[in-house]
Short mmCIF file of C-alpha atoms and ligand atoms in Angstrom, two decimals:
data_model
loop_
_atom_site.label_atom_id
_atom_site.label_comp_id
_atom_site.label_asym_id
_atom_site.label_seq_id
_atom_site.Cartn_x
_atom_site.Cartn_y
_atom_site.Cartn_z
CA MET A 30 0.00 0.00 0.00
CA THR A 31 1.47 3.30 -1.07
CA VAL A 32 1.12 7.03 -1.46
CA THR A 33 1.70 7.92 -5.11
CA ALA A 34 1.89 11.40 -6.61
CA VAL A 35 0.81 11.56 -10.27
CA VAL A 36 2.02 14.77 -11.86
CA GLY A 37 2.50 16.39 -15.27
CA ALA A 38 6.09 16.38 -16.52
CA GLN A 39 5.69 18.83 -19.40
CA TRP A 40 3.38 21.78 -20.18
CA GLY A 41 0.15 20.17 -18.98
CA ASP A 42 -2.41 17.93 -20.72
CA GLU A 43 -0.07 14.94 -20.58
CA GLY A 44 -2.97 12.60 -19.76
CA LYS A 45 -2.97 12.86 -15.96
CA GLY A 46 -6.74 12.28 -15.77
CA ARG A 47 -6.44 9.17 -17.89
CA VAL A 48 -3.62 7.77 -15.76
CA VAL A 49 -5.31 8.59 -12.44
CA ASP A 50 -8.56 6.97 -13.66
CA TYR A 51 -6.60 3.80 -14.43
CA LEU A 52 -4.68 3.76 -11.14
CA ALA A 53 -7.77 4.67 -9.12
CA GLN A 54 -9.29 1.30 -9.86
CA ARG A 55 -7.25 0.18 -6.86
CA ALA A 56 -7.06 3.43 -4.90
CA ASP A 57 -8.70 4.11 -1.56
CA MET A 58 -8.26 7.87 -1.85
CA VAL A 59 -7.46 10.44 -4.58
CA ILE A 60 -6.57 14.02 -3.63
CA ARG A 61 -6.32 16.97 -6.05
CA PHE A 62 -3.68 19.11 -4.37
CA GLN A 63 -3.41 22.35 -6.38
CA GLY A 64 -4.94 24.35 -9.22
CA GLY A 65 -8.57 24.95 -9.96
CA ASP A 66 -10.95 24.60 -12.86
CA ASN A 67 -8.20 25.68 -15.25
CA ALA A 68 -7.57 21.92 -15.32
CA GLY A 69 -9.20 19.78 -17.96
CA HIS A 70 -8.57 16.13 -17.15
CA THR A 71 -10.12 13.84 -19.73
CA VAL A 72 -11.31 10.44 -18.62
CA VAL A 73 -12.83 7.84 -20.96
CA ASN A 74 -14.33 4.80 -19.25
CA GLU A 75 -17.51 2.76 -18.95
CA PHE A 76 -19.43 5.83 -17.73
CA GLY A 77 -18.58 7.85 -20.86
CA THR A 78 -16.17 10.67 -21.69
CA PHE A 79 -15.59 13.38 -19.09
CA ARG A 80 -13.50 16.52 -18.88
CA LEU A 81 -12.96 16.92 -15.17
CA HIS A 82 -12.01 20.36 -13.96
CA LEU A 83 -12.10 20.07 -10.18
CA VAL A 84 -13.42 16.66 -9.21
CA PRO A 85 -10.55 14.16 -8.74
CA SER A 86 -10.24 11.60 -11.52
CA GLY A 87 -10.79 8.77 -9.02
CA ILE A 88 -14.51 9.61 -8.78
CA PHE A 89 -15.51 6.71 -11.03
CA ASN A 90 -14.48 4.14 -8.43
CA PRO A 91 -17.31 4.15 -5.86
CA ARG A 92 -14.92 2.85 -3.20
CA THR A 93 -12.47 5.75 -3.59
CA GLN A 94 -12.62 8.77 -1.30
CA CYS A 95 -12.09 11.82 -3.53
CA ILE A 96 -10.80 15.01 -1.98
CA VAL A 97 -10.53 18.49 -3.46
CA GLY A 98 -7.52 19.46 -1.39
CA THR A 99 -6.49 22.45 0.67
CA GLY A 100 -4.05 23.68 -2.00
CA THR A 101 -6.75 24.07 -4.64
CA VAL A 102 -8.88 27.08 -5.55
CA VAL A 103 -12.52 26.20 -6.08
CA ASN A 104 -15.14 27.93 -8.17
CA PRO A 105 -18.36 26.68 -6.53
CA GLU A 106 -20.41 27.50 -9.62
CA THR A 107 -18.37 25.32 -11.98
CA LEU A 108 -17.93 22.62 -9.33
CA LEU A 109 -21.71 22.34 -8.88
CA GLN A 110 -22.11 22.16 -12.65
CA GLU A 111 -19.49 19.40 -12.88
CA MET A 112 -21.18 17.52 -10.04
CA ARG A 113 -24.52 17.72 -11.86
CA GLU A 114 -22.99 16.33 -15.05
CA LEU A 115 -21.37 13.45 -13.20
CA SER A 116 -24.58 12.64 -11.34
CA GLU A 117 -26.57 12.63 -14.54
CA ALA A 118 -24.08 10.14 -16.00
CA GLY A 119 -24.72 7.83 -13.04
CA VAL A 120 -21.48 8.54 -11.19
CA SER A 121 -21.80 8.46 -7.41
CA LEU A 122 -20.64 11.56 -5.56
CA ASP A 123 -21.09 10.02 -2.11
CA ASN A 124 -17.33 10.07 -1.51
CA LEU A 125 -16.56 13.58 -2.76
CA TRP A 126 -15.10 15.85 -0.08
CA LEU A 127 -13.92 19.45 -0.18
CA SER A 128 -11.29 20.89 2.10
CA GLU A 129 -12.71 23.70 4.24
CA ARG A 130 -9.33 25.38 3.81
CA ALA A 131 -9.39 25.48 -0.01
CA HIS A 132 -9.91 28.96 -1.39
CA VAL A 133 -12.96 30.18 -3.28
CA VAL A 134 -12.78 31.53 -6.83
CA PHE A 135 -15.39 34.30 -7.04
CA PRO A 136 -16.84 35.87 -10.19
CA TYR A 137 -14.65 38.92 -9.55
CA HIS A 138 -11.55 36.71 -9.84
CA ARG A 139 -12.62 35.54 -13.27
CA LEU A 140 -13.48 39.06 -14.33
CA LEU A 141 -10.11 40.37 -13.16
CA ASP A 142 -8.23 37.51 -14.85
CA GLY A 143 -9.77 38.61 -18.16
CA LEU A 144 -9.22 42.32 -17.53
CA GLU A 145 -5.59 41.81 -16.53
CA GLU A 146 -4.97 39.71 -19.64
CA GLU A 147 -6.50 42.43 -21.81
CA ALA A 148 -4.38 45.07 -20.12
CA ARG A 149 -1.23 43.06 -20.93
CA GLY A 150 -1.88 43.65 -24.63
CA GLN A 151 0.83 41.95 -26.70
CA ALA A 152 2.33 40.44 -23.55
CA GLN A 153 -0.69 38.26 -22.73
CA LEU A 154 0.04 35.06 -20.81
CA GLY A 155 -2.78 33.16 -22.44
CA THR A 156 -4.40 32.15 -19.14
CA THR A 157 -7.54 30.04 -19.09
CA LYS A 158 -9.36 33.12 -17.69
CA ARG A 159 -10.74 31.00 -14.85
CA GLY A 160 -9.65 33.48 -12.22
CA ILE A 161 -6.83 31.25 -11.00
CA GLY A 162 -4.11 33.95 -10.79
CA PRO A 163 -6.30 36.50 -8.98
CA ALA A 164 -7.60 33.85 -6.54
CA TYR A 165 -4.11 32.64 -5.58
CA ALA A 166 -2.95 36.27 -5.39
CA ASP A 167 -5.70 36.95 -2.84
CA LYS A 168 -4.75 33.81 -0.94
CA ALA A 169 -1.13 34.95 -0.68
CA ALA A 170 -2.16 38.50 0.18
CA ARG A 171 -4.52 37.07 2.82
CA HIS A 172 -7.63 38.52 1.22
CA GLY A 173 -8.94 35.09 0.29
CA ILE A 174 -12.25 33.54 1.28
CA ARG A 175 -12.17 29.83 2.00
CA LEU A 176 -14.76 27.14 1.40
CA GLY A 177 -15.25 26.78 5.15
CA ASP A 178 -16.22 30.47 5.32
CA LEU A 179 -19.18 29.76 3.03
CA ILE A 180 -20.89 27.72 5.73
CA ARG A 181 -20.38 30.35 8.46
CA PRO A 182 -22.57 33.26 7.22
CA ASP A 183 -21.60 35.80 9.89
CA TYR A 184 -17.90 35.21 9.42
CA LEU A 185 -18.39 35.22 5.64
CA ARG A 186 -20.07 38.63 5.78
CA HIS A 187 -17.20 39.99 7.84
CA ARG A 188 -14.53 38.57 5.48
CA LEU A 189 -16.32 39.68 2.32
CA GLU A 190 -16.77 43.20 3.68
CA LEU A 191 -13.01 43.45 4.06
CA VAL A 192 -12.42 42.23 0.53
CA ILE A 193 -15.13 43.86 -1.56
CA GLU A 194 -14.04 47.42 -1.09
CA ARG A 195 -10.59 46.53 -2.48
CA LYS A 196 -12.09 44.62 -5.37
CA ASN A 197 -14.34 47.52 -6.26
CA ARG A 198 -11.38 49.89 -6.26
CA THR A 199 -9.59 47.58 -8.70
CA LEU A 200 -12.68 47.22 -10.86
CA ALA A 201 -13.03 51.01 -10.95
CA TYR A 202 -9.40 51.20 -12.15
CA PHE A 203 -10.44 49.03 -15.11
CA GLY A 204 -13.56 51.21 -15.62
CA LYS A 205 -15.91 48.46 -14.47
CA PRO A 206 -18.98 48.78 -12.19
CA PRO A 207 -18.68 47.71 -8.55
CA VAL A 208 -19.75 44.31 -7.24
CA ASP A 209 -23.10 44.32 -5.46
CA PHE A 210 -22.17 43.20 -1.96
CA GLU A 211 -25.53 41.80 -0.79
CA GLU A 212 -26.05 39.95 -4.05
CA LEU A 213 -22.61 38.35 -3.83
CA LEU A 214 -23.10 37.44 -0.18
CA GLU A 215 -26.43 35.79 -0.99
CA GLN A 216 -24.81 33.87 -3.82
CA ALA A 217 -21.95 32.73 -1.60
CA ILE A 218 -24.33 31.57 1.14
CA ALA A 219 -26.31 29.61 -1.47
CA TRP A 220 -23.09 27.90 -2.61
CA GLY A 221 -22.28 27.10 1.00
CA GLU A 222 -25.72 25.54 1.49
CA ALA A 223 -25.39 23.44 -1.66
CA LEU A 224 -21.93 22.19 -0.76
CA ALA A 225 -22.22 22.13 3.05
CA PRO A 226 -22.27 18.36 3.63
CA ARG A 227 -19.00 17.96 1.72
CA ILE A 228 -17.04 20.88 3.18
CA VAL A 229 -14.98 19.29 5.93
CA ASP A 230 -11.65 19.28 7.68
CA THR A 231 -10.02 16.77 5.33
CA LEU A 232 -6.93 16.20 7.45
CA PRO A 233 -8.28 13.52 9.83
CA MET A 234 -9.43 11.34 6.91
CA ILE A 235 -6.13 11.83 5.08
CA GLU A 236 -4.05 11.07 8.14
CA GLU A 237 -6.12 7.98 8.88
CA ALA A 238 -5.75 6.72 5.30
CA VAL A 239 -1.98 7.24 5.19
CA ARG A 240 -1.36 5.85 8.66
CA GLY A 241 -3.61 2.91 7.80
CA GLY A 242 -1.47 2.03 4.80
CA LYS A 243 -4.20 2.76 2.27
CA GLU A 244 -3.59 3.30 -1.44
CA VAL A 245 -3.55 7.09 -1.85
CA LEU A 246 -3.11 9.00 -5.12
CA LEU A 247 -2.16 12.66 -5.25
CA GLU A 248 -3.43 14.12 -8.53
CA GLY A 249 -1.52 17.07 -9.93
CA GLN A 250 -2.78 19.71 -12.32
CA LEU A 251 -0.83 21.20 -15.28
CA GLY A 252 2.88 20.38 -15.56
CA ALA A 253 6.36 21.30 -14.37
CA MET A 254 7.05 23.79 -17.18
CA ARG A 255 4.16 25.96 -15.92
CA ASP A 256 5.16 25.71 -12.26
CA LEU A 257 5.05 29.06 -10.49
CA ASP A 258 8.67 28.77 -9.33
CA TRP A 259 10.36 26.52 -11.89
CA GLY A 260 8.28 27.04 -15.01
CA ILE A 261 8.62 29.61 -17.77
CA TYR A 262 7.73 32.58 -15.57
CA PRO A 263 5.64 34.70 -16.13
CA TYR A 264 3.92 32.27 -18.52
CA VAL A 265 3.06 29.99 -15.63
CA THR A 266 0.10 29.17 -13.45
CA SER A 267 -0.17 30.58 -9.94
CA SER A 268 0.46 27.39 -8.01
CA ASN A 269 3.06 24.61 -7.93
CA PRO A 270 2.24 21.50 -9.99
CA LEU A 271 5.42 19.79 -8.73
CA ALA A 272 5.19 16.67 -6.57
CA GLY A 273 6.77 18.56 -3.66
CA ALA A 274 3.72 20.78 -3.51
CA ALA A 275 1.51 17.73 -3.07
CA CYS A 276 2.61 17.54 0.55
CA ALA A 277 1.43 21.00 1.53
CA GLY A 278 -1.52 20.99 -0.86
CA ALA A 279 -2.92 17.67 0.31
CA GLY A 280 -1.68 17.59 3.91
CA ILE A 281 0.79 14.71 3.73
CA PRO A 282 4.36 14.72 5.06
CA PRO A 283 7.12 14.45 2.41
CA THR A 284 8.36 11.25 4.01
CA ALA A 285 5.00 9.56 3.32
CA ILE A 286 5.25 9.75 -0.48
CA ASP A 287 6.47 6.42 -1.84
CA ARG A 288 6.18 6.85 -5.60
CA VAL A 289 6.09 9.77 -8.00
CA ILE A 290 4.71 8.99 -11.45
CA GLY A 291 5.64 11.52 -14.12
CA VAL A 292 2.97 11.64 -16.80
CA VAL A 293 4.67 12.34 -20.10
CA LYS A 294 3.19 12.67 -23.56
CA ALA A 295 5.23 10.85 -26.24
CA TYR A 296 5.68 14.26 -27.90
CA SER A 297 5.15 17.83 -26.65
CA THR A 298 2.19 20.18 -26.50
CA ALA A 299 1.55 23.50 -24.82
CA VAL A 300 -1.45 25.77 -24.64
CA GLY A 301 -0.97 29.43 -23.77
CA ALA A 302 1.94 31.78 -24.38
CA GLY A 303 5.64 31.56 -23.55
CA PRO A 304 8.78 29.95 -24.98
CA PHE A 305 8.26 26.44 -26.34
CA PRO A 306 11.49 25.55 -28.18
CA VAL A 307 10.22 22.37 -29.87
CA GLU A 308 7.13 23.99 -31.38
CA LEU A 309 6.58 22.91 -35.00
CA LYS A 310 4.75 25.52 -37.01
CA ASP A 311 4.70 23.30 -40.08
CA GLU A 312 2.66 20.40 -41.41
CA VAL A 313 4.29 17.97 -38.94
CA GLY A 314 3.00 20.05 -36.02
CA GLU A 315 -0.37 20.21 -37.75
CA ARG A 316 -0.44 16.41 -38.07
CA LEU A 317 0.40 15.91 -34.41
CA ARG A 318 -2.46 18.27 -33.53
CA GLU A 319 -4.98 16.57 -35.78
CA ILE A 320 -4.04 12.96 -34.95
CA GLY A 321 -3.65 13.70 -31.24
CA GLY A 322 -6.83 15.81 -31.06
CA GLU A 323 -4.74 18.53 -29.48
CA TYR A 324 -7.35 21.10 -28.55
CA GLY A 325 -7.64 22.41 -24.98
CA ALA A 326 -10.01 20.39 -22.75
CA THR A 327 -10.99 23.55 -20.88
CA THR A 328 -10.81 26.35 -23.45
CA GLY A 329 -10.90 24.49 -26.79
CA ARG A 330 -7.80 26.40 -27.95
CA PRO A 331 -5.56 24.57 -30.45
CA ARG A 332 -2.50 23.28 -28.61
CA ARG A 333 0.99 24.11 -29.87
CA CYS A 334 2.68 20.83 -30.86
CA GLY A 335 6.25 19.58 -31.26
CA TRP A 336 8.58 16.62 -30.77
CA PHE A 337 9.50 15.20 -27.37
CA ASP A 338 11.68 17.59 -25.38
CA ALA A 339 14.05 15.43 -23.35
CA VAL A 340 15.81 18.46 -21.86
CA ALA A 341 12.58 19.65 -20.27
CA VAL A 342 11.55 16.17 -19.11
CA ARG A 343 14.93 15.36 -17.58
CA ARG A 344 14.71 18.55 -15.55
CA SER A 345 11.18 17.72 -14.58
CA ALA A 346 12.37 14.29 -13.42
CA TRP A 347 14.82 15.97 -11.05
CA LEU A 348 12.38 18.59 -9.78
CA ASN A 349 9.72 15.95 -9.09
CA GLY A 350 11.86 12.95 -8.15
CA PHE A 351 10.06 10.63 -10.55
CA THR A 352 10.22 6.97 -9.64
CA GLY A 353 8.49 5.98 -12.87
CA LEU A 354 7.11 7.41 -16.10
CA ALA A 355 3.66 6.96 -17.59
CA ILE A 356 4.10 7.68 -21.29
CA THR A 357 0.84 8.59 -23.00
CA LYS A 358 -0.36 8.95 -26.57
CA LEU A 359 2.28 6.69 -28.08
CA ASP A 360 -0.33 5.70 -30.69
CA VAL A 361 -0.40 9.28 -32.01
CA LEU A 362 3.10 8.67 -33.43
CA ASP A 363 2.08 5.42 -35.19
CA SER A 364 2.01 6.85 -38.72
CA PHE A 365 5.16 8.99 -38.67
CA PRO A 366 8.05 7.65 -40.81
CA GLU A 367 10.55 9.32 -38.51
CA ILE A 368 10.33 10.75 -35.04
CA LYS A 369 12.58 13.30 -33.42
CA ILE A 370 13.70 13.85 -29.86
CA CYS A 371 15.09 17.17 -28.67
CA VAL A 372 18.28 16.32 -26.77
CA GLY A 373 19.73 19.81 -26.30
CA TYR A 374 19.22 23.47 -27.07
CA ARG A 375 21.48 25.52 -29.32
CA LEU A 376 22.32 28.89 -27.81
CA ASP A 377 24.86 31.28 -29.36
CA GLY A 378 26.53 28.45 -31.27
CA GLU A 379 26.80 26.18 -28.24
CA VAL A 380 24.65 23.22 -27.19
CA ILE A 381 23.22 23.39 -23.68
CA LYS A 382 21.47 20.57 -21.83
CA HIS A 383 19.58 22.57 -19.24
CA VAL A 384 16.53 24.82 -19.33
CA PRO A 385 17.69 28.44 -19.05
CA ASP A 386 15.50 31.20 -17.64
CA THR A 387 12.64 32.48 -19.79
CA PRO A 388 14.25 35.38 -21.73
CA VAL A 389 17.16 33.09 -22.69
CA LEU A 390 14.88 30.14 -23.46
CA GLU A 391 13.15 32.40 -26.00
CA GLN A 392 16.40 32.42 -28.00
CA VAL A 393 17.28 28.73 -28.14
CA THR A 394 16.71 26.35 -31.03
CA PRO A 395 16.29 22.60 -30.50
CA VAL A 396 18.95 20.02 -31.31
CA TYR A 397 17.33 16.80 -32.50
CA GLU A 398 18.08 13.12 -32.69
CA THR A 399 16.09 11.25 -35.33
CA TRP A 400 14.56 7.83 -34.72
CA PRO A 401 12.82 5.55 -37.21
CA GLY A 402 9.03 5.35 -36.89
CA TRP A 403 7.20 2.00 -36.63
CA GLN A 404 4.33 2.84 -38.98
CA THR A 405 1.96 0.32 -37.56
CA SER A 406 -0.81 0.62 -34.99
CA THR A 407 0.13 0.28 -31.32
CA ARG A 408 -3.46 0.71 -30.13
CA ASP A 409 -3.98 -2.98 -29.42
CA ALA A 410 -0.69 -3.45 -27.59
CA ARG A 411 -1.20 -4.62 -24.00
CA THR A 412 2.29 -5.88 -23.19
CA TRP A 413 5.80 -4.57 -23.80
CA ASP A 414 6.37 -7.42 -26.25
CA ASP A 415 3.29 -6.40 -28.27
CA LEU A 416 4.98 -3.11 -29.14
CA PRO A 417 6.93 -2.84 -32.41
CA GLU A 418 10.70 -2.90 -31.98
CA ALA A 419 11.12 0.67 -33.21
CA ALA A 420 8.58 1.86 -30.64
CA ARG A 421 10.44 0.03 -27.86
CA ALA A 422 13.71 1.60 -29.01
CA TYR A 423 12.11 5.07 -28.97
CA LEU A 424 10.65 4.51 -25.50
CA ASN A 425 13.94 3.17 -24.16
CA ARG A 426 15.70 6.27 -25.44
CA ILE A 427 13.17 8.56 -23.76
CA SER A 428 13.60 6.64 -20.53
CA GLU A 429 17.38 6.84 -20.80
CA LEU A 430 17.35 10.58 -21.47
CA ALA A 431 14.91 11.23 -18.63
CA GLY A 432 16.87 8.93 -16.33
CA VAL A 433 13.64 7.28 -15.16
CA PRO A 434 12.17 3.81 -15.84
CA ILE A 435 8.90 3.54 -17.75
CA GLN A 436 6.05 1.98 -15.79
CA TYR A 437 3.03 2.56 -17.99
CA ILE A 438 2.51 3.17 -21.70
CA SER A 439 -0.83 4.47 -22.86
CA VAL A 440 -1.80 3.62 -26.43
CA GLY A 441 -5.31 5.07 -26.48
CA PRO A 442 -7.65 7.25 -24.40
CA GLU A 443 -9.67 4.38 -22.96
CA ARG A 444 -8.97 2.86 -19.58
CA ASP A 445 -7.72 -0.51 -20.81
CA GLN A 446 -5.57 0.84 -23.66
CA LEU A 447 -2.47 0.59 -21.54
CA VAL A 448 0.71 -1.43 -21.20
CA VAL A 449 2.04 -2.05 -17.71
CA VAL A 450 5.80 -2.52 -17.96
CA SER A 451 7.71 -4.63 -15.50
CA GLU A 452 11.40 -3.94 -14.96
CA GLU A 453 12.42 -7.27 -16.46
CA GLU A 454 10.32 -6.70 -19.57
CA ARG A 455 11.83 -3.34 -20.20
CA GLY A 456 15.32 -4.71 -19.99
CA ALA A 457 14.45 -7.71 -22.21
P1 GDP B 501 -4.61 16.00 -18.55
O1 GDP B 501 -5.02 17.42 -18.39
O2 GDP B 501 -3.17 15.77 -18.23
O3 GDP B 501 -5.50 15.03 -17.83
O4 GDP B 501 -4.76 15.67 -20.12
P2 GDP B 501 -5.97 16.15 -21.09
O5 GDP B 501 -7.17 15.35 -20.77
O6 GDP B 501 -6.10 17.62 -21.11
O7 GDP B 501 -5.39 15.77 -22.50
C1 GDP B 501 -5.08 14.44 -22.85
C2 GDP B 501 -5.92 14.05 -24.07
O8 GDP B 501 -5.37 12.88 -24.66
C3 GDP B 501 -7.35 13.66 -23.75
O9 GDP B 501 -8.16 14.01 -24.84
C4 GDP B 501 -7.28 12.16 -23.56
O10 GDP B 501 -8.53 11.50 -23.82
C5 GDP B 501 -6.28 11.79 -24.60
N1 GDP B 501 -5.45 10.62 -24.30
C6 GDP B 501 -4.89 10.24 -23.12
N2 GDP B 501 -4.09 9.17 -23.28
C7 GDP B 501 -4.14 8.88 -24.60
C8 GDP B 501 -3.49 7.91 -25.41
O11 GDP B 501 -2.69 7.10 -24.95
N3 GDP B 501 -3.76 7.95 -26.75
C9 GDP B 501 -4.61 8.84 -27.30
N4 GDP B 501 -4.80 8.79 -28.63
N5 GDP B 501 -5.24 9.77 -26.57
C10 GDP B 501 -5.00 9.79 -25.25
P1 IMO B 502 -4.29 20.47 -17.03
O1 IMO B 502 -4.41 20.19 -15.55
C1 IMO B 502 -2.61 23.08 -20.07
C2 IMO B 502 -1.85 27.21 -18.88
C3 IMO B 502 -2.57 28.34 -19.58
C4 IMO B 502 -1.55 29.45 -19.44
C5 IMO B 502 -0.96 29.21 -18.05
C6 IMO B 502 -1.59 30.01 -16.95
O2 IMO B 502 -5.48 20.07 -17.81
O3 IMO B 502 -3.00 19.97 -17.56
P2 IMO B 502 -3.91 29.89 -15.65
O4 IMO B 502 -5.31 29.86 -16.15
O5 IMO B 502 -3.51 28.69 -14.85
O6 IMO B 502 -3.57 31.16 -14.95
O7 IMO B 502 -3.00 29.87 -16.99
O8 IMO B 502 -1.14 27.82 -17.81
N1 IMO B 502 -2.73 26.18 -18.29
C7 IMO B 502 -2.85 24.94 -18.77
N2 IMO B 502 -2.32 24.37 -19.88
N3 IMO B 502 -3.34 22.33 -19.22
C8 IMO B 502 -3.82 22.86 -18.07
O9 IMO B 502 -4.36 22.11 -17.10
C9 IMO B 502 -3.64 24.25 -17.84
N4 IMO B 502 -3.99 25.09 -16.84
C10 IMO B 502 -3.41 26.27 -17.14
O10 IMO B 502 -2.83 28.02 -20.94
O11 IMO B 502 -0.50 29.27 -20.36
MG1 MG B 503 -5.82 18.97 -19.50
#
């Protein structure tokens, strides 16, 4: 029985939802530890196809306790909508819990996210406009309202009174009308009433599960390259998607984490602005996008596509301490006659093997290795031996460059389209 963090190794959308859904078949608890409804975690299983934004991807296992953790920011409106959709599809929400300490994303956060993006003009970050940055900013500035406040109306009124005046000043700066305090308070109380039975102190249940040796998954959002500290700042999100943040965000000591699974797409995609050295603005990039269905799960924006960036993933492996990789979307590469891997960046005539800070990263060009494609379908592969030799060689090279063994290979979006790799098999 183990505590396993499952986190994105690249720029997000690696297939974390898909991997957590698979692993959750045997999990007692799944905790989302950071981010908000900027996440779009796609899960395809016997219940249908879902794009989860806040609800942990373990929700489909009725025996799994699912926790929206303390480190998240929660928009009650979109959460209630997501809960309705899941219910209508026959998914039980009996085990869905919300940390009373998680912060609330209010309509003014969303509004300000959009206004701040607009004000950046050419320098837009390309946020999801879900209010994530403004909500985490309020949390850090200690102007945040927490889910637990929603079920304590008197305290909520007091907290909101402190906040609203500031918000209205900011809205006036952008030439926008003020927020109606009583209306907002009423709305917030209604959210609290709707969510009340689930808003709890999550720590006792988490401590009991971990101490009891239960199978616990910590579900990350986004990926290392958009981490607030180690990503391509300022083109980052406002929280830490790294495994280290799972401890604070969920409420688990660092010493309790046994495994860290890095979810890695077999190529690269990014949505939003910022340097992305492997981006292909040609027909190869277009093909990756079309075959891989690379359109944002939350915003529908076309994702920028390119070959696998081993420099970025190796760094991510260090930052996260990966014990294993889950490689997804291998099947998307099935038809390519040759496949490239970025093994370094060229900068001022030299080749570097690390990720430099953002303004420098803007100037690098990728150095590629070329590998032969397999040009046959991998979608029916269920064992390492089922995979074509060229695919195994490609995967082995990725593993070698990342310095991490491969544990899972996903060859399709559905739950069972997966190869579980044992150490012996991989070496065979
Ligand atoms: P997440 O945010 O990390 O959970 O990833 P997203 O759900 O945003 O994006 C991953 C997309 O790839 C989704 O549309 C998944 O259904 C799909 N997907 C996941 N694994 C595979 C795979 O192995 N093959 C294919 N073809 N699609 C996959
Ligand atoms: P999942 O969990 C891909 C990107 C945005 C933008 C930057 C900041 O599905 O992998 P934000 O709204 O967080 O302030 O935006 O981060 N971004 C994502 N990209 N997948 C996501 O989530 C993302 N969440 C945010 O495009 O560049
Ligand atoms: Mg996604």
